[in-house]
């Protein structure tokens, strides 16, 4: 690229440069598409492999060493139970933190520190959160290894920074004029937040939280670290039930020797996980679109 | 809001203050999380370093936590992580950068509206799924296509998958930085008769360099911390790598730090001995490395944000 | 709720009081919740050997279809990890074991008020495998196996037999943390030598199958069940323990000809856990199923009917003692 800057305008940018321009454009387009196309090819492969395996019996049976009898139900229900718990924990905490940072905090040293810290937490590897969960929830609070609560709290801490950051963006998008109008009518700060800011920001906050839950449902490493069981039969019947989750069951099945597992049962599990993920993300997109139409 | 509140200033203020502190507590929770992570890792790591010297850990070239002779040298694990990082960087950095250039300089608004969400999907696929893809589709495919002797568990397919996963991190942050480059710079070059290629590579990229750099570091930090892809597809062979021998690096089984943590976490280790505590020592090493990289990325990024503000 | 502190999962308060102080905000109502909702009732928790895992998985799956409200968890932790960190620490009700419980483990259990009851549920044969294209080997003596797998032993095939290829071994074996490793180490390597460490060690038997499939000069070992799943892609090596070559099979393992690589598999039940109805039901179900095809379907040799009746009697006696 340095060579081009060396050329003087008098030489003009002739045919060579034009050709280069087209070639570069195509190269950049190819680069943009290569990841998407590769993923699409892999998804097609797994979808084809899942045909014949992903059926009602698979979705309603417990796991089994025989691939033809193996089912996904405890993992499916476990994932949903964990996800609901995570939503209950992260939503109030995430919104609370975002409201503080956007509406209350001054631009001082502490705020900047918190902000930097949140950005950094979003980048901490999930396996490290797993160790945190092991030390804190399994060890210190003695919630029990691999329980619904331990799993939910651990992953909740993991996605909390993402929820906070997206809630902050949603709150920031509320026009300042609306706040001023509220203050002008004599409302207090809390009244303004409750009656003006949060209702306006809510669709954005919901979208962000739901997308974060999508991330949560795919997490595996933290569950391994809090010693979630390899396989669970039956459904969770309390917060202290041992829990399995879809990605964990997929990981464990991937080590079964039979090709029926590798190219059948696991493929069916992967497709189920992706369908659930897609559903979650679609809900988020629907909320976002509805909100965009209203304003 | 109910009327009485307006007439009772005292209650109003008290309630406002209460909420203020409640929200503040939520925000401070993030700091507590960081403190808890550091303490959890440190407390057990300290136990570990009471039994294994820090120097042996940091400079040892053998990792064998349960197999006699026992050795706790972290270098083979770091070198495994390095292989994955280099491999995924070779995939993600050029592709991500070109993608960012295309999105920022060439794509129409309509194209962008489709391409950006599609790219984000790459980062949204659960990593266990990528790991499974690497093992059952990518490795057999490479083995069939290329005339190389590829092990079932190898760094190559794991790196490719990690690379694909982090493309959107590189492209979206780089694109933000490129979009922040003032249009006047581009117009000036066009005025001199420059083509789009020249403008992109000689004007926009240099101007957005710090943002691009920040995206690279963040993406690589993500690659370093990636666990499931490498745990499933890269193998469990802790070994030192030879940077001058790419085939040896990529075609065989390795063991990055994260994968070693999964192995210890699921392994048959009894009691609170150094083998178990090494989990926290490796975790701490991983945390420190990614933390420093994230911090650098954040600082560089805040710099470019200021330049064109 | 504080448990035994020798367990590897971090246990209880005290040690980390200052961490507690630092995370008061995090703890919030969690500790409170823990007390209110703690229910022990309808759960059966199992950990232990990955070798016994498929047997227990098959039985648990079939139990679960009949008793869908029981929450039954099964972890692969290895025999020793299962005893030390879970079973003897009071965290699980049942431990899968590919060897008999050790004295130290009985002592640890005793200190925590856990009384293990042993039930043999199957017999396992370890299988040494090679690539089907490795036409020079069909049978190895125990000495040859030891030479291949011991530390500082042979490195090339030609080191074992001059007529074999002058190529290095590519060895795939059980991770040192697994019961399979312990068993192979004990049966083949012995006390005087160490198992070599420069081999592909893994908990995941499929890794071994795939590794051995991939190279003509590869060799590996694992439980017979994994071989029975992949009989075409890899080749089982017969073992000569001084009385000629014996091929690993369900028959030779059951009649005791296949030595030294066949062994009994156990589950250990905490007598105290039999107070829970769910555990009682499950163990009763297990004992009845252990003598059926279900075990041979996962590749092990089922116990005889006499052994089964003996087990059931032992179980009923114990149940009578705790429920009396």
PDB file of N, CA, C and O in Angstrom, chain A residues 49-80:
ATOM      1  N   UNK A  49     -27.007 -34.513   8.887  1.00  0.00           N
ATOM      2  CA  UNK A  49     -26.704 -35.632   9.792  1.00  0.00           C
ATOM      3  C   UNK A  49     -27.797 -35.843  10.833  1.00  0.00           C
ATOM      4  O   UNK A  49     -28.017 -36.958  11.303  1.00  0.00           O
ATOM      5  N   UNK A  50     -28.446 -34.744  11.221  1.00  0.00           N
ATOM      6  CA  UNK A  50     -29.447 -34.853  12.285  1.00  0.00           C
ATOM      7  C   UNK A  50     -30.741 -35.486  11.791  1.00  0.00           C
ATOM      8  O   UNK A  50     -31.539 -35.971  12.592  1.00  0.00           O
ATOM      9  N   UNK A  51     -30.932 -35.488  10.462  1.00  0.00           N
ATOM     10  CA  UNK A  51     -32.167 -36.066   9.920  1.00  0.00           C
ATOM     11  C   UNK A  51     -32.246 -37.536  10.321  1.00  0.00           C
ATOM     12  O   UNK A  51     -31.286 -38.280  10.201  1.00  0.00           O
ATOM     13  N   UNK A  52     -33.418 -37.927  10.815  1.00  0.00           N
ATOM     14  CA  UNK A  52     -33.596 -39.315  11.240  1.00  0.00           C
ATOM     15  C   UNK A  52     -33.260 -39.519  12.703  1.00  0.00           C
ATOM     16  O   UNK A  52     -33.636 -40.516  13.303  1.00  0.00           O
ATOM     17  N   UNK A  53     -32.500 -38.592  13.288  1.00  0.00           N
ATOM     18  CA  UNK A  53     -32.138 -38.710  14.706  1.00  0.00           C
ATOM     19  C   UNK A  53     -32.951 -37.762  15.560  1.00  0.00           C
ATOM     20  O   UNK A  53     -33.296 -38.061  16.684  1.00  0.00           O
ATOM     21  N   UNK A  54     -33.188 -36.568  14.998  1.00  0.00           N
ATOM     22  CA  UNK A  54     -33.915 -35.555  15.752  1.00  0.00           C
ATOM     23  C   UNK A  54     -35.414 -35.826  15.617  1.00  0.00           C
ATOM     24  O   UNK A  54     -36.056 -35.385  14.677  1.00  0.00           O
ATOM     25  N   UNK A  55     -35.949 -36.614  16.555  1.00  0.00           N
ATOM     26  CA  UNK A  55     -37.375 -36.916  16.503  1.00  0.00           C
ATOM     27  C   UNK A  55     -37.982 -36.747  17.900  1.00  0.00           C
ATOM     28  O   UNK A  55     -37.293 -36.367  18.845  1.00  0.00           O
ATOM     29  N   UNK A  56     -39.253 -37.037  18.000  1.00  0.00           N
ATOM     30  CA  UNK A  56     -39.959 -36.844  19.259  1.00  0.00           C
ATOM     31  C   UNK A  56     -39.325 -37.670  20.380  1.00  0.00           C
ATOM     32  O   UNK A  56     -39.176 -37.213  21.502  1.00  0.00           O
ATOM     33  N   UNK A  57     -38.945 -38.897  20.032  1.00  0.00           N
ATOM     34  CA  UNK A  57     -38.333 -39.776  21.030  1.00  0.00           C
ATOM     35  C   UNK A  57     -37.037 -39.164  21.570  1.00  0.00           C
ATOM     36  O   UNK A  57     -36.769 -39.208  22.763  1.00  0.00           O
ATOM     37  N   UNK A  58     -36.235 -38.570  20.680  1.00  0.00           N
ATOM     38  CA  UNK A  58     -34.983 -37.939  21.102  1.00  0.00           C
ATOM     39  C   UNK A  58     -35.264 -36.801  22.081  1.00  0.00           C
ATOM     40  O   UNK A  58     -34.561 -36.631  23.069  1.00  0.00           O
ATOM     41  N   UNK A  59     -36.322 -36.036  21.799  1.00  0.00           N
ATOM     42  CA  UNK A  59     -36.605 -34.871  22.632  1.00  0.00           C
ATOM     43  C   UNK A  59     -37.252 -35.241  23.971  1.00  0.00           C
ATOM     44  O   UNK A  59     -37.252 -34.436  24.894  1.00  0.00           O
ATOM     45  N   UNK A  60     -37.798 -36.441  24.082  1.00  0.00           N
ATOM     46  CA  UNK A  60     -38.532 -36.772  25.309  1.00  0.00           C
ATOM     47  C   UNK A  60     -37.889 -37.894  26.121  1.00  0.00           C
ATOM     48  O   UNK A  60     -38.369 -38.207  27.207  1.00  0.00           O
ATOM     49  N   UNK A  61     -36.821 -38.509  25.619  1.00  0.00           N
ATOM     50  CA  UNK A  61     -36.172 -39.599  26.357  1.00  0.00           C
ATOM     51  C   UNK A  61     -35.031 -39.094  27.228  1.00  0.00           C
ATOM     52  O   UNK A  61     -34.436 -38.069  26.935  1.00  0.00           O
ATOM     53  N   UNK A  62     -34.694 -39.869  28.274  1.00  0.00           N
ATOM     54  CA  UNK A  62     -33.439 -39.586  28.980  1.00  0.00           C
ATOM     55  C   UNK A  62     -32.257 -40.126  28.167  1.00  0.00           C
ATOM     56  O   UNK A  62     -32.467 -40.912  27.233  1.00  0.00           O
ATOM     57  N   UNK A  63     -31.023 -39.742  28.494  1.00  0.00           N
ATOM     58  CA  UNK A  63     -29.845 -40.264  27.785  1.00  0.00           C
ATOM     59  C   UNK A  63     -29.719 -41.775  27.957  1.00  0.00           C
ATOM     60  O   UNK A  63     -30.262 -42.352  28.899  1.00  0.00           O
ATOM     61  N   UNK A  64     -29.021 -42.387  27.047  1.00  0.00           N
ATOM     62  CA  UNK A  64     -28.856 -43.837  27.075  1.00  0.00           C
ATOM     63  C   UNK A  64     -27.579 -44.185  26.313  1.00  0.00           C
ATOM     64  O   UNK A  64     -27.265 -43.507  25.335  1.00  0.00           O
ATOM     65  N   UNK A  65     -26.854 -45.214  26.725  1.00  0.00           N
ATOM     66  CA  UNK A  65     -25.633 -45.563  25.977  1.00  0.00           C
ATOM     67  C   UNK A  65     -25.920 -46.085  24.568  1.00  0.00           C
ATOM     68  O   UNK A  65     -25.042 -46.071  23.720  1.00  0.00           O
ATOM     69  N   UNK A  66     -27.139 -46.561  24.340  1.00  0.00           N
ATOM     70  CA  UNK A  66     -27.489 -47.004  22.998  1.00  0.00           C
ATOM     71  C   UNK A  66     -27.975 -45.796  22.198  1.00  0.00           C
ATOM     72  O   UNK A  66     -28.961 -45.155  22.555  1.00  0.00           O
ATOM     73  N   UNK A  67     -27.269 -45.456  21.101  1.00  0.00           N
ATOM     74  CA  UNK A  67     -27.627 -44.240  20.362  1.00  0.00           C
ATOM     75  C   UNK A  67     -29.086 -44.218  19.901  1.00  0.00           C
ATOM     76  O   UNK A  67     -29.678 -43.146  19.795  1.00  0.00           O
ATOM     77  N   UNK A  68     -29.657 -45.392  19.644  1.00  0.00           N
ATOM     78  CA  UNK A  68     -31.027 -45.407  19.139  1.00  0.00           C
ATOM     79  C   UNK A  68     -32.048 -45.120  20.237  1.00  0.00           C
ATOM     80  O   UNK A  68     -33.206 -44.885  19.970  1.00  0.00           O
ATOM     81  N   UNK A  69     -31.619 -45.201  21.483  1.00  0.00           N
ATOM     82  CA  UNK A  69     -32.540 -44.913  22.578  1.00  0.00           C
ATOM     83  C   UNK A  69     -32.220 -43.595  23.270  1.00  0.00           C
ATOM     84  O   UNK A  69     -32.963 -43.141  24.124  1.00  0.00           O
ATOM     85  N   UNK A  70     -31.070 -42.998  22.914  1.00  0.00           N
ATOM     86  CA  UNK A  70     -30.604 -41.820  23.640  1.00  0.00           C
ATOM     87  C   UNK A  70     -31.547 -40.637  23.445  1.00  0.00           C
ATOM     88  O   UNK A  70     -32.035 -40.400  22.343  1.00  0.00           O
ATOM     89  N   UNK A  71     -31.792 -39.915  24.520  1.00  0.00           N
ATOM     90  CA  UNK A  71     -32.658 -38.751  24.460  1.00  0.00           C
ATOM     91  C   UNK A  71     -32.030 -37.539  25.125  1.00  0.00           C
ATOM     92  O   UNK A  71     -31.010 -37.632  25.807  1.00  0.00           O
ATOM     93  N   UNK A  72     -32.672 -36.409  24.935  1.00  0.00           N
ATOM     94  CA  UNK A  72     -32.093 -35.103  25.263  1.00  0.00           C
ATOM     95  C   UNK A  72     -32.905 -34.362  26.320  1.00  0.00           C
ATOM     96  O   UNK A  72     -32.559 -33.257  26.697  1.00  0.00           O
ATOM     97  N   UNK A  73     -34.006 -34.969  26.794  1.00  0.00           N
ATOM     98  CA  UNK A  73     -34.947 -34.206  27.612  1.00  0.00           C
ATOM     99  C   UNK A  73     -34.324 -33.563  28.860  1.00  0.00           C
ATOM    100  O   UNK A  73     -34.520 -32.362  29.072  1.00  0.00           O
ATOM    101  N   UNK A  74     -33.581 -34.315  29.703  1.00  0.00           N
ATOM    102  CA  UNK A  74     -33.055 -33.669  30.908  1.00  0.00           C
ATOM    103  C   UNK A  74     -32.135 -32.486  30.584  1.00  0.00           C
ATOM    104  O   UNK A  74     -32.163 -31.474  31.287  1.00  0.00           O
ATOM    105  N   UNK A  75     -31.360 -32.602  29.499  1.00  0.00           N
ATOM    106  CA  UNK A  75     -30.460 -31.510  29.125  1.00  0.00           C
ATOM    107  C   UNK A  75     -31.254 -30.301  28.638  1.00  0.00           C
ATOM    108  O   UNK A  75     -30.941 -29.151  28.982  1.00  0.00           O
ATOM    109  N   UNK A  76     -32.283 -30.568  27.849  1.00  0.00           N
ATOM    110  CA  UNK A  76     -33.120 -29.498  27.318  1.00  0.00           C
ATOM    111  C   UNK A  76     -33.815 -28.742  28.454  1.00  0.00           C
ATOM    112  O   UNK A  76     -33.749 -27.507  28.544  1.00  0.00           O
ATOM    113  N   UNK A  77     -34.453 -29.500  29.351  1.00  0.00           N
ATOM    114  CA  UNK A  77     -35.146 -28.864  30.469  1.00  0.00           C
ATOM    115  C   UNK A  77     -34.142 -28.179  31.392  1.00  0.00           C
ATOM    116  O   UNK A  77     -34.382 -27.073  31.880  1.00  0.00           O
ATOM    117  N   UNK A  78     -32.994 -28.835  31.608  1.00  0.00           N
ATOM    118  CA  UNK A  78     -31.957 -28.252  32.462  1.00  0.00           C
ATOM    119  C   UNK A  78     -31.502 -26.899  31.932  1.00  0.00           C
ATOM    120  O   UNK A  78     -31.397 -25.922  32.673  1.00  0.00           O
ATOM    121  N   UNK A  79     -31.243 -26.815  30.624  1.00  0.00           N
ATOM    122  CA  UNK A  79     -30.803 -25.554  30.020  1.00  0.00           C
ATOM    123  C   UNK A  79     -31.844 -24.463  30.227  1.00  0.00           C
ATOM    124  O   UNK A  79     -31.510 -23.320  30.545  1.00  0.00           O
ATOM    125  N   UNK A  80     -33.116 -24.822  30.023  1.00  0.00           N
ATOM    126  CA  UNK A  80     -34.168 -23.809  30.154  1.00  0.00           C
ATOM    127  C   UNK A  80     -34.298 -23.371  31.616  1.00  0.00           C
ATOM    128  O   UNK A  80     -34.434 -22.172  31.902  1.00  0.00           O
TER     129      UNK A  80
END
